[in-house]
XYZ file of C-alpha atoms in Angstrom:
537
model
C -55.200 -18.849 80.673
C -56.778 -16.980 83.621
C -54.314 -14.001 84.648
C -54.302 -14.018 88.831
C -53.813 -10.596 90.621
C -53.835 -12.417 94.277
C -52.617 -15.414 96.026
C -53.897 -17.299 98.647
C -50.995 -17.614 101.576
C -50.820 -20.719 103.579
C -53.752 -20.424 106.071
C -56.124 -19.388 102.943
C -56.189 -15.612 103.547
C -55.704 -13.647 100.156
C -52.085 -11.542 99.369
C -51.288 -9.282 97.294
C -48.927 -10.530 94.299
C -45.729 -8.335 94.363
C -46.614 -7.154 91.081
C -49.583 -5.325 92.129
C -48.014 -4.436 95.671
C -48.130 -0.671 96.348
C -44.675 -0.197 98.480
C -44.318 2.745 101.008
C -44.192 6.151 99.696
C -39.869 6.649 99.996
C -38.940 3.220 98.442
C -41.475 3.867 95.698
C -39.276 7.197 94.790
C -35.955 5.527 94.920
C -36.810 2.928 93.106
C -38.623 4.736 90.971
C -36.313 7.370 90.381
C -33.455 4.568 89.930
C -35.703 3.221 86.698
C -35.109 6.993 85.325
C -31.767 7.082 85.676
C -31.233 3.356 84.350
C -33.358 4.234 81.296
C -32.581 8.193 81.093
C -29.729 7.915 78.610
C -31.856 5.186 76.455
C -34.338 7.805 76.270
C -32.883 11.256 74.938
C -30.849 9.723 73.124
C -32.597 9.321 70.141
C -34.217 12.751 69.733
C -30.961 14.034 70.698
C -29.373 11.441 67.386
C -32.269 12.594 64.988
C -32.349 16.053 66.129
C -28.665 16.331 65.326
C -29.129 14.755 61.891
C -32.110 16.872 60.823
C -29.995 20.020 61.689
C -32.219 21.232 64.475
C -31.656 24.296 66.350
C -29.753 23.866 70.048
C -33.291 25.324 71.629
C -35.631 22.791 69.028
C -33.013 19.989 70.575
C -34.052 20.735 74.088
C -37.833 20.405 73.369
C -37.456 17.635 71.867
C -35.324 15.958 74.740
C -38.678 17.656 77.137
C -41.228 16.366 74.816
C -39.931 13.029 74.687
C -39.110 12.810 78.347
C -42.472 14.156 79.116
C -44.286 11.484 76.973
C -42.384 8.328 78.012
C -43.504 9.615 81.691
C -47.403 8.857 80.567
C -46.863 6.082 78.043
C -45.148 4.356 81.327
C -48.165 4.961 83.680
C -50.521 3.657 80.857
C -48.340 0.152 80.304
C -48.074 -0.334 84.051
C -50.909 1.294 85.765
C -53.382 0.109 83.044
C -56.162 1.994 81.681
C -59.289 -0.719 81.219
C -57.465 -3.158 78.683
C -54.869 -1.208 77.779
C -51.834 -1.424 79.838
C -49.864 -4.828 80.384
C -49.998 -4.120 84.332
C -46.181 -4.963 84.727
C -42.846 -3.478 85.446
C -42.170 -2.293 81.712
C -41.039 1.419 80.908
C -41.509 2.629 78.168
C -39.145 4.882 75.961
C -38.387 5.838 72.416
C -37.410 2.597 70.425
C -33.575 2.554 68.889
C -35.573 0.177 65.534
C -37.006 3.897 64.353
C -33.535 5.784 64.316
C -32.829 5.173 60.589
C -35.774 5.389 59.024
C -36.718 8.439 60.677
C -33.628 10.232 59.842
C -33.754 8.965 56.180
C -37.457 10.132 55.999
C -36.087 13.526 57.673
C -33.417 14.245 54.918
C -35.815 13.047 52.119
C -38.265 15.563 53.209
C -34.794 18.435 53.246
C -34.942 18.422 56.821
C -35.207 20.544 59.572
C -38.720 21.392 61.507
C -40.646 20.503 57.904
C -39.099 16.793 57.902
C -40.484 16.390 61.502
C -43.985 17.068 60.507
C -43.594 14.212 57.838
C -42.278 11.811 60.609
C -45.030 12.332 62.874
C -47.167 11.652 60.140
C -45.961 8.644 60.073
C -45.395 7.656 63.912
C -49.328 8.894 64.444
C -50.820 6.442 61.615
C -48.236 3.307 62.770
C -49.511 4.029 66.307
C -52.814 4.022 65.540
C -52.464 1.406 63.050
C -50.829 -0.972 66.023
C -53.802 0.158 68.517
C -56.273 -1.485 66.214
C -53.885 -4.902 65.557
C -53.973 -5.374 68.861
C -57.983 -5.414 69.086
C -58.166 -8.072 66.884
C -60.549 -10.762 67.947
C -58.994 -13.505 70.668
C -58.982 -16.541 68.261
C -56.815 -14.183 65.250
C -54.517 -12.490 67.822
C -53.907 -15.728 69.189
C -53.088 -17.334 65.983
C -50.550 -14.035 64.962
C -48.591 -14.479 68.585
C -47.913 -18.362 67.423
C -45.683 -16.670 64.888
C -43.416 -15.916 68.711
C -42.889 -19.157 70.669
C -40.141 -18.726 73.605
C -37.281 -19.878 70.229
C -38.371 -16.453 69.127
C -38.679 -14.155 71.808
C -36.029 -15.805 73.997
C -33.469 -14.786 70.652
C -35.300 -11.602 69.704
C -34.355 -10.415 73.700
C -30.987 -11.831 73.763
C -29.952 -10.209 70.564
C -31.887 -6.859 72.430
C -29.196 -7.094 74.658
C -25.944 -8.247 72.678
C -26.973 -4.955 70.414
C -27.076 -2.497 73.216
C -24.150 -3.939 75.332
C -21.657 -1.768 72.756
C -23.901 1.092 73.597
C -22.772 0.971 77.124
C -19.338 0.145 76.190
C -19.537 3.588 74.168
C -20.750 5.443 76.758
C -17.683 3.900 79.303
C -15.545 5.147 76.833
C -16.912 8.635 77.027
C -19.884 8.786 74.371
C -19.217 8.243 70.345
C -18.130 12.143 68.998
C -16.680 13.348 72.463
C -12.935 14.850 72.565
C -12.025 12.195 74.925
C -13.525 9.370 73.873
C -11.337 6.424 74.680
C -9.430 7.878 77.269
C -8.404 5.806 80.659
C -10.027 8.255 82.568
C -13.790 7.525 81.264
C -12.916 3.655 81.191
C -11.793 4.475 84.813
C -15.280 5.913 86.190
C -16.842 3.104 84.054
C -14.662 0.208 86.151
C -15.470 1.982 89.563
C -18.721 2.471 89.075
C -19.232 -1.174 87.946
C -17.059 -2.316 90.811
C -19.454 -0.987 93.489
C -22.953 -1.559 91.985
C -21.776 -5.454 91.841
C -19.693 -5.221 95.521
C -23.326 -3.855 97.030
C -25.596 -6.478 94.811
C -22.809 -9.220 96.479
C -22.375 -8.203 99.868
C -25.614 -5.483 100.912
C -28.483 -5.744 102.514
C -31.185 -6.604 100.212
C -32.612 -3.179 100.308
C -29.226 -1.614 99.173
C -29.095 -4.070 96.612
C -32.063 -3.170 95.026
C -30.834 0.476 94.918
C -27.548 -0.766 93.648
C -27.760 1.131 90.202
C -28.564 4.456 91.546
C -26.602 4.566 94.388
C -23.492 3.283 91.460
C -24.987 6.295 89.775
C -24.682 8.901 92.420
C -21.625 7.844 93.852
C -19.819 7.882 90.721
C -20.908 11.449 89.825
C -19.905 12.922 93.403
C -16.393 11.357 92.844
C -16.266 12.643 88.901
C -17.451 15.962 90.553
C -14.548 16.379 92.907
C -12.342 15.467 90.124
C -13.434 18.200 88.255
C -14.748 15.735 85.667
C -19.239 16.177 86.279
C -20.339 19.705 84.704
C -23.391 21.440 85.902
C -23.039 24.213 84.345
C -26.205 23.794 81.712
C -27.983 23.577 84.497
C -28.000 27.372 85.277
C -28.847 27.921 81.786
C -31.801 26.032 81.858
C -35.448 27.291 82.012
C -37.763 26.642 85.409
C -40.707 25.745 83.432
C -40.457 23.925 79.760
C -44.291 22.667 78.345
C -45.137 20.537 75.735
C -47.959 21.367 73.456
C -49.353 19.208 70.703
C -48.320 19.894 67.206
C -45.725 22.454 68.432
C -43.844 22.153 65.501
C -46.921 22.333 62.875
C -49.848 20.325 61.203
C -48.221 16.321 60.455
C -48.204 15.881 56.998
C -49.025 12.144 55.988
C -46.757 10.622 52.846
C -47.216 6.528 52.189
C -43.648 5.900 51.726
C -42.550 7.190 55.401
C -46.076 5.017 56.741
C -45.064 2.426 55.096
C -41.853 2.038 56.682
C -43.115 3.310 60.505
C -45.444 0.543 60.059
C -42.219 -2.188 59.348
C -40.844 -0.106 62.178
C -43.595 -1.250 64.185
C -43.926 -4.703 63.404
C -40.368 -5.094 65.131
C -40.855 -3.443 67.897
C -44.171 -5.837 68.370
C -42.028 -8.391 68.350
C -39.751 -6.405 70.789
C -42.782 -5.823 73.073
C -43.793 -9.500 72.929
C -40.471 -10.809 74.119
C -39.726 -7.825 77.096
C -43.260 -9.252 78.292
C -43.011 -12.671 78.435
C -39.130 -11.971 79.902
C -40.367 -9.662 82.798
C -43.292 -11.594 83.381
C -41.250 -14.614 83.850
C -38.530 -12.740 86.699
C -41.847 -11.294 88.690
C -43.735 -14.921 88.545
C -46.717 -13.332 86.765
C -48.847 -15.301 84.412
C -48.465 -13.899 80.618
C -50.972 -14.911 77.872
C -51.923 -13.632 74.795
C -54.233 -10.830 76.509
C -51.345 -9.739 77.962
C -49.510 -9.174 75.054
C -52.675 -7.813 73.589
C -53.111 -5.170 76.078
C -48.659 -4.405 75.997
C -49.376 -4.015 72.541
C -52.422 -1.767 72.876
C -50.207 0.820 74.865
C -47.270 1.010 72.878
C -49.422 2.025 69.776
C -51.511 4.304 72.674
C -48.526 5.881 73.362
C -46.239 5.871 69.705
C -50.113 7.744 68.408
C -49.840 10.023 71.496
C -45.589 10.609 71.044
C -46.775 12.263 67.397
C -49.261 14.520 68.590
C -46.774 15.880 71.208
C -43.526 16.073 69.333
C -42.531 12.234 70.269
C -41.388 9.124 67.967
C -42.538 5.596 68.504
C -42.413 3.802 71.696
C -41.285 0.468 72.803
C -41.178 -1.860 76.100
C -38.011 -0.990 77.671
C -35.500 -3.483 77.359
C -32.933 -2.226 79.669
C -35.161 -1.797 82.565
C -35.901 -5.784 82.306
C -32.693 -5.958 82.895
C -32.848 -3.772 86.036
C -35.811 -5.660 87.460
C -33.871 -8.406 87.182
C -31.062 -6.972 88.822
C -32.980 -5.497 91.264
C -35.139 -8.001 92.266
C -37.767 -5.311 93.054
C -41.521 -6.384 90.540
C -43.509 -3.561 91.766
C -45.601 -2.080 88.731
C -46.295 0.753 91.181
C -42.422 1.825 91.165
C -42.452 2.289 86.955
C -45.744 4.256 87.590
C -43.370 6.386 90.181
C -40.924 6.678 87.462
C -43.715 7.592 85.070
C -44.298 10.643 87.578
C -40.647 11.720 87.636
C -40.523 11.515 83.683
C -43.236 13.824 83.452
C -41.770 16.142 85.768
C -38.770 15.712 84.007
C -40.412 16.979 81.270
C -41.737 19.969 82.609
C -38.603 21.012 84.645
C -35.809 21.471 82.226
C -33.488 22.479 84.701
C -34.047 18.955 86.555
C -33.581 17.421 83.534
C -30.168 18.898 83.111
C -29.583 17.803 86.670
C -29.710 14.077 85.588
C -28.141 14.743 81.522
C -24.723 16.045 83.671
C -24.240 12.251 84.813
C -20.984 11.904 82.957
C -20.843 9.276 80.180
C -18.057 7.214 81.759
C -20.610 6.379 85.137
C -23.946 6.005 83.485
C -21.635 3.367 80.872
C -20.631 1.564 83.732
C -24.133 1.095 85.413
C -25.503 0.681 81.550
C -23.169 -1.940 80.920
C -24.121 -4.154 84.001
C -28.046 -3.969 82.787
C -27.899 -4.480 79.195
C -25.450 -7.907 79.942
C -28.825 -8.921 82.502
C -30.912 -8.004 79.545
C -29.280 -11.078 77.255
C -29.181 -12.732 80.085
C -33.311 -12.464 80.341
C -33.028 -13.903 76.979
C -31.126 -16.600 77.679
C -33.079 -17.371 80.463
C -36.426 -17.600 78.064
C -34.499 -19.577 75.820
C -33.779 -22.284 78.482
C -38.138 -23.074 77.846
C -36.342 -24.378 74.281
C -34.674 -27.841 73.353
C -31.387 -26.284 72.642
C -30.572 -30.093 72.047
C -32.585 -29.974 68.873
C -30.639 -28.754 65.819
C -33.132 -26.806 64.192
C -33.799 -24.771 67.448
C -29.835 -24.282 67.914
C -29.455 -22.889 64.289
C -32.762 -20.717 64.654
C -30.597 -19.145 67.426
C -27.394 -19.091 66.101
C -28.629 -17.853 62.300
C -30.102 -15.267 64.102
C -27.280 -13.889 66.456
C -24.816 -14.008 63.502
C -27.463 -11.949 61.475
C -28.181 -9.581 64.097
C -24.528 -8.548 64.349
C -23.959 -7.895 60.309
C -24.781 -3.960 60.903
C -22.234 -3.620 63.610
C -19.735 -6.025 62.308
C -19.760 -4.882 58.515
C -21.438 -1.293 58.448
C -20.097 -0.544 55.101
C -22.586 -2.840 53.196
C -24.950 -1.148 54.051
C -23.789 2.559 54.132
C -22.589 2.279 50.238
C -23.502 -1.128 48.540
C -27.085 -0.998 49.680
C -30.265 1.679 48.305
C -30.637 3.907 51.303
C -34.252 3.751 51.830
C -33.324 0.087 51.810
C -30.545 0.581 53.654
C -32.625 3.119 56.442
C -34.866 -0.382 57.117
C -32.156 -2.999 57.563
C -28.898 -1.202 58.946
C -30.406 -2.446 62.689
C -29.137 -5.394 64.167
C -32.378 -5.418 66.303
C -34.425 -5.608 63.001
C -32.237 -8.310 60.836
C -32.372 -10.688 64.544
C -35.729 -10.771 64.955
C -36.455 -11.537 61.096
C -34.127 -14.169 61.222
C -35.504 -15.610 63.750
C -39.022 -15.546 62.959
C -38.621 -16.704 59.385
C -36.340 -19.533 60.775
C -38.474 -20.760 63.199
C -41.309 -21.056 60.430
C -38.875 -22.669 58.105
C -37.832 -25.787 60.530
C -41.001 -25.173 63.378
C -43.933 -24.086 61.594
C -46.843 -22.187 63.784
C -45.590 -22.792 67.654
C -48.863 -24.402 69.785
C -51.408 -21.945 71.327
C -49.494 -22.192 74.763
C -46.134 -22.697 73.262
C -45.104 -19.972 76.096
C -44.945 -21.613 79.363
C -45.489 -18.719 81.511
C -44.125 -18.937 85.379
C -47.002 -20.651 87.312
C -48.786 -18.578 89.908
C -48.304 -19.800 93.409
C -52.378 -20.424 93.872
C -53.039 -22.995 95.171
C -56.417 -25.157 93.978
C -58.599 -25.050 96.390
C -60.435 -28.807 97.327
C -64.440 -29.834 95.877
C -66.639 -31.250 98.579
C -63.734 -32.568 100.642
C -64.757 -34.725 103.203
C -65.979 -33.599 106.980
C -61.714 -33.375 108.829
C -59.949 -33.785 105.987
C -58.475 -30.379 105.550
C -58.180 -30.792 109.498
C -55.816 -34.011 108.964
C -53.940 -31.808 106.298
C -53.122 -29.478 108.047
C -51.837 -31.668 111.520
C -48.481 -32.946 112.213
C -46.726 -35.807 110.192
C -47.845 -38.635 113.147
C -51.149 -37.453 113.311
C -51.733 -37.004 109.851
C -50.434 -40.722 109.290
C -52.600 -41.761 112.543
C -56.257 -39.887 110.834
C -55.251 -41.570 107.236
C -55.235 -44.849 108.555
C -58.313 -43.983 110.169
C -60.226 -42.461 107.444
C -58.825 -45.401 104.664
C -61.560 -48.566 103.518
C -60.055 -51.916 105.157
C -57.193 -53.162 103.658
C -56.224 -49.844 102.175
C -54.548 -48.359 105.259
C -50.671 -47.574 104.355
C -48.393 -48.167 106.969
C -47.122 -45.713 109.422
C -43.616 -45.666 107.948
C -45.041 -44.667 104.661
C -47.557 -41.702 105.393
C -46.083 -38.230 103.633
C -43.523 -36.755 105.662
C -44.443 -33.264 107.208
C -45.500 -30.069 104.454
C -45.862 -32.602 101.744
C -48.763 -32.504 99.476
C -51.534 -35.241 99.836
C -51.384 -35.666 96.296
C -48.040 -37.303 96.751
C -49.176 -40.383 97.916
C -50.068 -43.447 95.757
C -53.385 -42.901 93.784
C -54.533 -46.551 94.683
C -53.396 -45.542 98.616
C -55.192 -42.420 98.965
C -58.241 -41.965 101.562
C -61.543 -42.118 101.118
C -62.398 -38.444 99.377
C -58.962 -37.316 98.974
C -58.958 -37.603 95.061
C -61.243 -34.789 94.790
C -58.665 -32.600 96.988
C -56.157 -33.870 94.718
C -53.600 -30.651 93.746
C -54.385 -28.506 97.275
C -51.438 -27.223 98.424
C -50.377 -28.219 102.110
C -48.636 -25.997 104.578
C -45.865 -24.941 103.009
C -47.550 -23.378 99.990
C -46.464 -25.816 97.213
C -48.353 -24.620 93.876
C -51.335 -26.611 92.464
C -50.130 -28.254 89.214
């Protein structure tokens, strides 16, 4: 399926998609910089939840929060910039997946801990990224056959579930963050609700430019008014250093160990499928063609960039669900903006004390904004799932199944925590992980292999351009409705002229009218788009 990076507008000069549009310098920052802050607490999260568990030291904590920051800021340039074919050349960020959490911490504390269980998980992230680099070079005709195994009943559930699992996530940071003093008080829920209240009052009644600059200006606005209510610190921000630099191997040599590769590379295989599905969902909100080489070269940059996140102190990386979510929102499908954001993640990285500029958001705001985008994240899902015949039983239980599977970790935690081995336990505890299995599995059971083009990806609006079309023709198309009537009857054999009364009304296609009807030569321009743009079939 051919992959267009131009369109033809009306009159037949070429424009540029808005995918691949390069906005001016000041929206690309604020958008840009809005991506950050959308994806910021996603992000240092996770070295901040493994650090914690490994017992690292408050000063190993912050280089790993640099490290990672600093990493997502190039693995996001590669995925949307696009380095030959590596790089899916859309709106996707990328950041460290949530799928690795529990494994990596129960590789961490089977290797005692600290700094020396690190070196055994970047062992492991290095060979799963390099091992998914090479999957995704497999030859067209086998790649093509493994992505059958992800027809829109599988990625539509495997992003929905995506965002039914992080939605509590948000609703923990409203509440203040899990482990803080005041964690459930009104006062976070508070900041949550107002902050919430005017991203949607500016998405409902501003001017589209403000609305695509809802979140961060939700963002700011909250912390100013948290901030004269004595409720936004910024005091770690005095404390932090100027200049912060990553170096590769800064903790020591990786050590490589089967069982921890093992389970990175189950790790991985999820967050394929997680890849798969934010690509075919973001593709279909921009109107860009997605096919299998697209997933191929998505694919190719998360294991780029999970081999690059061991070598400099990083875990494995994923497509970004919850900045699908924002593009949605947004409405904004500039790659060039995540490569923008991609700049201020690297800076990030290197400025420690900008960093703790953006970490002194308070929980209650960035839940509130959070909340908003992982609810459009399910709602990309749901939207991939309308491709499906919900109508058919075996697709509704494929869904269903799934979404009741996917919420068995946070529903009954216990089952796994004590009546389940732990390594066992470190692989399935993740409602992300037991959703997409589900589904997968379930689709084979009732589906089988989906067809080659089982995802029907948002057409292009090119339109097909005419062979040989007769001397006026494209002349007639492009006249007014009585003239266009007056040159058919013209141009039509005797006794084929249709009536005045019946000639296509003004804009429509000439491929409207009755095959048996059409002029002379006008089957061979059959599909060309008339003046108002309408896309070839």
């Amino acid at each position: 399926m051919a992959r267009v990076a131009a369109r033809l507008s009306a009159n037949g000069e070429q424009s540029t998609h808005p995918v691949d549009e390069v906005l001016p310098l000041p929206k690309l920052a604020l958008y840009g910089f809005q991506h950050v802050l959308a994806f910021y607490a996603g992000a240092v999260i996770v070295p901040i939840i493994v650090g914690s568990a490994l017992k690292l030291s408050p000063e190993q904590l912050v280089y790993l929060i640099n490290a990672d920051l600093f990493t997502c800021g190039i693995a996001s340039i590669i995925q949307a910039w696009g380095i030959g074919r590596i790089g899916a050349r859309l709106p996707l960020i990328q950041g460290v997946t949530f799928t690795a959490v529990s494994p990596m911490i129960a590789i961490g504390l089977g290797a005692g801990g600290g700094t020396a269980a690190l070196l055994v998980i970047y062992g492991a992230v290095i060979t799963a990224g390099i091992a998914t680099f090479a999957f995704a070079w497999l030859p067209p005709k086998a790649f093509r056959t493994v992505m059958r195994l992800f027809p829109p009943v599988v990625t539509g559930t495997v992003i929905t579930v995506l965002g039914i699992v992080l939605i509590p996530v948000g609703l923990n940071d409203a509440a203040g963050g899990l482990g803080s003093p005041d964690f459930g008080d009104p006062k976070n829920f508070a900041y949550a609700g107002g902050t919430m209240l005017f991203i949607l009052v500016l998405m409902k009644l501003g001017k589209p430019f403000l609305s695509s600059i809802s979140i961060l200006l939700g963002l700011v606005v909250g912390t100013a008014v948290a901030f004269v209510l004595g409720d936004a610190k910024f005091g770690d921000v005095g404390n932090a250093g100027w200049i912060g630099v990553t170096t590769p191997f800064h903790f020591g040599v990786p050590k490589f160990e089967w069982f921890p590769i093992v389970l990175m590379l189950i790790v991985m295989l999820i967050t394929m499928v997680e890849t798969t599905g934010d690509t075919y969902a973001v593709g279909d909100i921009v109107g860009k063609d997605v096919d299998s080489e697209t997933v191929a070269r998505a694919l190719r940059a998360d294991g780029a960039a999970t081999a690059l996140g061991g070598v400099l102190n990083s875990f494995p990386y994923v497509a970004f669900a919850e900045n699908v979510g924002l593009v949605r929102m947004t409405k904004v499908k500039s790659r060039f903006v995540v490569v923008a954001a991609g700049v201020f993640m690297i800076v990030l990285g290197l400025l420690p004390k900008a960093a703790a500029i953006v970490a002194a958001v308070p929980h209650g705001v960035l839940g509130g904004a959070a909340t908003v985008m992982f609810a459009m994240v399910a709602l990309a899902g749901i939207q991939t799932l309308a491709k499906v015949d919900l109508k058919e039983e075996k697709n509704a239980l494929i869904v269903g199944v799934s979404l009741a599977f996917a919420l068995l970790p946070a529903t009954v935690p216990v089952f796994f925590t004590k009546h389940m081995d732990p390594d066992l336990s470190s692989l399935l505890n993740s409602g992300v992980t037991l959703g997409a299995t589900a589904a997968i599995v379930l689709n084979l059971i009732f589906n089988g292999m989906a067809k080659d083009d089982a995802h029907d990806a948002p057409r292009v609006e090119l339109p097909a351009q005419p062979v040989a079309p007769p001397a006026g023709a494209e002349k007639a198309a492009d006249e007014k409705a009585p003239a266009d009537a007056k040159a058919a009857d013209e141009k039509a054999p005797a006794g084929e002229n249709a009536p005045a009364e019946e000639a296509p009304a003004e804009g429509a296609s000439d491929e409207e009218a009755p095959a048996d009807k059409a002029p002379a030569g006008k089957a061979a321009a059959a599909g060309k788009a008339d003046d108002a743009g309408t896309p070839a079939s």
